[in-house]
Amino acid sequence: MRRIKSKNMKPEMTVRRLVHGMGYRHRLHRKDLPGKPDLVFGPRQKVLFVHGCFWHQHDDPACKISHAPKSRLEYWGPKLERNQERDRANREALEALGWSVLEVWECQTRDREALAVRLREFLSDTPET
């Protein structure tokens, strides 16, 4: 477990490169915000979390990465449930502070064109119609 990193993982780096290439500038892992969001767009009041599908238990049936552990359920069950509860609490706290939150899942980083559209819609100052 010690070797599991929480920053600069491949999915997060993919999103960071894509957002930067689109011309959006951001801060990383602001400690003064609930949950230390992966990317923070301060003037826009928007944050991004890049979640690993296994660690945060992505519930999309189309996701091939997320799966329930088959062994040591007494350990993994509560641990993964705590991760989900913490994600929910962080999202609610950020929204209560006036921040818009977008969660990007690891499996969604594979289709970069679709991800770019989703990020552009989220980060644009005017809503797409």
PDB file of N, CA and C in Angstrom, residues 8-46:
ATOM      1  N   ASN A   8       0.203  12.661  -9.407  1.00  0.00           N
ATOM      2  CA  ASN A   8       0.992  12.486 -10.616  1.00  0.00           C
ATOM      3  C   ASN A   8       0.882  11.092 -11.237  1.00  0.00           C
ATOM      4  N   MET A   9      -0.242  10.454 -11.075  1.00  0.00           N
ATOM      5  CA  MET A   9      -0.463   9.167 -11.711  1.00  0.00           C
ATOM      6  C   MET A   9      -0.842   9.400 -13.174  1.00  0.00           C
ATOM      7  N   LYS A  10      -0.779   8.354 -13.972  1.00  0.00           N
ATOM      8  CA  LYS A  10      -0.993   8.478 -15.411  1.00  0.00           C
ATOM      9  C   LYS A  10      -2.321   9.147 -15.776  1.00  0.00           C
ATOM     10  N   PRO A  11      -3.473   8.755 -15.187  1.00  0.00           N
ATOM     11  CA  PRO A  11      -4.725   9.421 -15.551  1.00  0.00           C
ATOM     12  C   PRO A  11      -4.713  10.918 -15.228  1.00  0.00           C
ATOM     13  N   GLU A  12      -4.153  11.275 -14.071  1.00  0.00           N
ATOM     14  CA  GLU A  12      -4.082  12.690 -13.698  1.00  0.00           C
ATOM     15  C   GLU A  12      -3.181  13.449 -14.661  1.00  0.00           C
ATOM     16  N   MET A  13      -2.052  12.879 -15.023  1.00  0.00           N
ATOM     17  CA  MET A  13      -1.134  13.544 -15.943  1.00  0.00           C
ATOM     18  C   MET A  13      -1.776  13.713 -17.319  1.00  0.00           C
ATOM     19  N   THR A  14      -2.558  12.744 -17.741  1.00  0.00           N
ATOM     20  CA  THR A  14      -3.268  12.850 -19.016  1.00  0.00           C
ATOM     21  C   THR A  14      -4.209  14.047 -19.002  1.00  0.00           C
ATOM     22  N   VAL A  15      -4.980  14.183 -17.933  1.00  0.00           N
ATOM     23  CA  VAL A  15      -5.923  15.300 -17.818  1.00  0.00           C
ATOM     24  C   VAL A  15      -5.164  16.614 -17.729  1.00  0.00           C
ATOM     25  N   ARG A  16      -4.093  16.656 -16.952  1.00  0.00           N
ATOM     26  CA  ARG A  16      -3.326  17.894 -16.810  1.00  0.00           C
ATOM     27  C   ARG A  16      -2.750  18.357 -18.141  1.00  0.00           C
ATOM     28  N   ARG A  17      -2.192  17.433 -18.915  1.00  0.00           N
ATOM     29  CA  ARG A  17      -1.633  17.793 -20.221  1.00  0.00           C
ATOM     30  C   ARG A  17      -2.722  18.274 -21.172  1.00  0.00           C
ATOM     31  N   LEU A  18      -3.851  17.601 -21.147  1.00  0.00           N
ATOM     32  CA  LEU A  18      -4.957  17.962 -22.034  1.00  0.00           C
ATOM     33  C   LEU A  18      -5.484  19.354 -21.700  1.00  0.00           C
ATOM     34  N   VAL A  19      -5.720  19.625 -20.430  1.00  0.00           N
ATOM     35  CA  VAL A  19      -6.237  20.923 -19.996  1.00  0.00           C
ATOM     36  C   VAL A  19      -5.235  22.040 -20.315  1.00  0.00           C
ATOM     37  N   HIS A  20      -3.961  21.775 -20.065  1.00  0.00           N
ATOM     38  CA  HIS A  20      -2.933  22.774 -20.343  1.00  0.00           C
ATOM     39  C   HIS A  20      -2.852  23.044 -21.842  1.00  0.00           C
ATOM     40  N   GLY A  21      -2.940  22.000 -22.648  1.00  0.00           N
ATOM     41  CA  GLY A  21      -2.912  22.156 -24.094  1.00  0.00           C
ATOM     42  C   GLY A  21      -4.106  22.925 -24.630  1.00  0.00           C
ATOM     43  N   MET A  22      -5.204  22.905 -23.890  1.00  0.00           N
ATOM     44  CA  MET A  22      -6.403  23.645 -24.282  1.00  0.00           C
ATOM     45  C   MET A  22      -6.291  25.116 -23.864  1.00  0.00           C
ATOM     46  N   GLY A  23      -5.250  25.468 -23.143  1.00  0.00           N
ATOM     47  CA  GLY A  23      -5.026  26.857 -22.766  1.00  0.00           C
ATOM     48  C   GLY A  23      -5.515  27.234 -21.383  1.00  0.00           C
ATOM     49  N   TYR A  24      -5.983  26.283 -20.607  1.00  0.00           N
ATOM     50  CA  TYR A  24      -6.453  26.572 -19.247  1.00  0.00           C
ATOM     51  C   TYR A  24      -5.294  26.405 -18.264  1.00  0.00           C
ATOM     52  N   ARG A  25      -5.145  27.367 -17.382  1.00  0.00           N
ATOM     53  CA  ARG A  25      -4.097  27.306 -16.367  1.00  0.00           C
ATOM     54  C   ARG A  25      -4.729  26.975 -15.021  1.00  0.00           C
ATOM     55  N   HIS A  26      -4.007  26.231 -14.225  1.00  0.00           N
ATOM     56  CA  HIS A  26      -4.569  25.709 -12.985  1.00  0.00           C
ATOM     57  C   HIS A  26      -3.498  25.580 -11.914  1.00  0.00           C
ATOM     58  N   ARG A  27      -3.945  25.330 -10.715  1.00  0.00           N
ATOM     59  CA  ARG A  27      -3.084  25.007  -9.584  1.00  0.00           C
ATOM     60  C   ARG A  27      -3.331  23.547  -9.234  1.00  0.00           C
ATOM     61  N   LEU A  28      -2.348  22.949  -8.567  1.00  0.00           N
ATOM     62  CA  LEU A  28      -2.435  21.534  -8.221  1.00  0.00           C
ATOM     63  C   LEU A  28      -2.618  21.340  -6.724  1.00  0.00           C
ATOM     64  N   HIS A  29      -3.527  20.447  -6.360  1.00  0.00           N
ATOM     65  CA  HIS A  29      -3.656  19.931  -4.994  1.00  0.00           C
ATOM     66  C   HIS A  29      -3.660  21.009  -3.919  1.00  0.00           C
ATOM     67  N   ARG A  30      -4.545  21.989  -4.047  1.00  0.00           N
ATOM     68  CA  ARG A  30      -4.610  23.062  -3.046  1.00  0.00           C
ATOM     69  C   ARG A  30      -5.039  22.499  -1.706  1.00  0.00           C
ATOM     70  N   LYS A  31      -4.193  22.639  -0.733  1.00  0.00           N
ATOM     71  CA  LYS A  31      -4.441  22.053   0.582  1.00  0.00           C
ATOM     72  C   LYS A  31      -5.500  22.790   1.378  1.00  0.00           C
ATOM     73  N   ASP A  32      -5.823  24.019   0.968  1.00  0.00           N
ATOM     74  CA  ASP A  32      -6.819  24.783   1.710  1.00  0.00           C
ATOM     75  C   ASP A  32      -8.244  24.465   1.266  1.00  0.00           C
ATOM     76  N   LEU A  33      -8.415  23.566   0.286  1.00  0.00           N
ATOM     77  CA  LEU A  33      -9.748  23.168  -0.169  1.00  0.00           C
ATOM     78  C   LEU A  33     -10.035  21.742   0.279  1.00  0.00           C
ATOM     79  N   PRO A  34     -11.293  21.430   0.578  1.00  0.00           N
ATOM     80  CA  PRO A  34     -11.640  20.071   0.994  1.00  0.00           C
ATOM     81  C   PRO A  34     -11.250  19.041  -0.062  1.00  0.00           C
ATOM     82  N   GLY A  35     -10.557  18.009   0.361  1.00  0.00           N
ATOM     83  CA  GLY A  35     -10.186  16.924  -0.526  1.00  0.00           C
ATOM     84  C   GLY A  35      -8.950  17.177  -1.371  1.00  0.00           C
ATOM     85  N   LYS A  36      -8.310  18.339  -1.246  1.00  0.00           N
ATOM     86  CA  LYS A  36      -7.144  18.701  -2.056  1.00  0.00           C
ATOM     87  C   LYS A  36      -7.370  18.323  -3.526  1.00  0.00           C
ATOM     88  N   PRO A  37      -8.256  19.035  -4.229  1.00  0.00           N
ATOM     89  CA  PRO A  37      -8.577  18.675  -5.616  1.00  0.00           C
ATOM     90  C   PRO A  37      -7.319  18.585  -6.481  1.00  0.00           C
ATOM     91  N   ASP A  38      -7.357  17.694  -7.473  1.00  0.00           N
ATOM     92  CA  ASP A  38      -6.213  17.479  -8.340  1.00  0.00           C
ATOM     93  C   ASP A  38      -5.886  18.721  -9.167  1.00  0.00           C
ATOM     94  N   LEU A  39      -6.905  19.364  -9.727  1.00  0.00           N
ATOM     95  CA  LEU A  39      -6.702  20.590 -10.504  1.00  0.00           C
ATOM     96  C   LEU A  39      -7.680  21.638 -10.005  1.00  0.00           C
ATOM     97  N   VAL A  40      -7.181  22.840  -9.765  1.00  0.00           N
ATOM     98  CA  VAL A  40      -8.008  23.928  -9.251  1.00  0.00           C
ATOM     99  C   VAL A  40      -7.907  25.117 -10.206  1.00  0.00           C
ATOM    100  N   PHE A  41      -9.054  25.581 -10.669  1.00  0.00           N
ATOM    101  CA  PHE A  41      -9.144  26.743 -11.546  1.00  0.00           C
ATOM    102  C   PHE A  41      -9.758  27.862 -10.710  1.00  0.00           C
ATOM    103  N   GLY A  42      -8.914  28.555  -9.960  1.00  0.00           N
ATOM    104  CA  GLY A  42      -9.339  29.526  -8.963  1.00  0.00           C
ATOM    105  C   GLY A  42     -10.300  30.587  -9.438  1.00  0.00           C
ATOM    106  N   PRO A  43      -9.942  31.401 -10.451  1.00  0.00           N
ATOM    107  CA  PRO A  43     -10.844  32.468 -10.882  1.00  0.00           C
ATOM    108  C   PRO A  43     -12.189  31.945 -11.407  1.00  0.00           C
ATOM    109  N   ARG A  44     -12.191  30.734 -11.885  1.00  0.00           N
ATOM    110  CA  ARG A  44     -13.432  30.142 -12.411  1.00  0.00           C
ATOM    111  C   ARG A  44     -14.267  29.471 -11.315  1.00  0.00           C
ATOM    112  N   GLN A  45     -13.671  29.288 -10.139  1.00  0.00           N
ATOM    113  CA  GLN A  45     -14.336  28.584  -9.024  1.00  0.00           C
ATOM    114  C   GLN A  45     -14.704  27.161  -9.438  1.00  0.00           C
ATOM    115  N   LYS A  46     -13.766  26.460 -10.106  1.00  0.00           N
ATOM    116  CA  LYS A  46     -14.008  25.099 -10.576  1.00  0.00           C
ATOM    117  C   LYS A  46     -12.833  24.214 -10.176  1.00  0.00           C
TER     118      LYS A  46
END
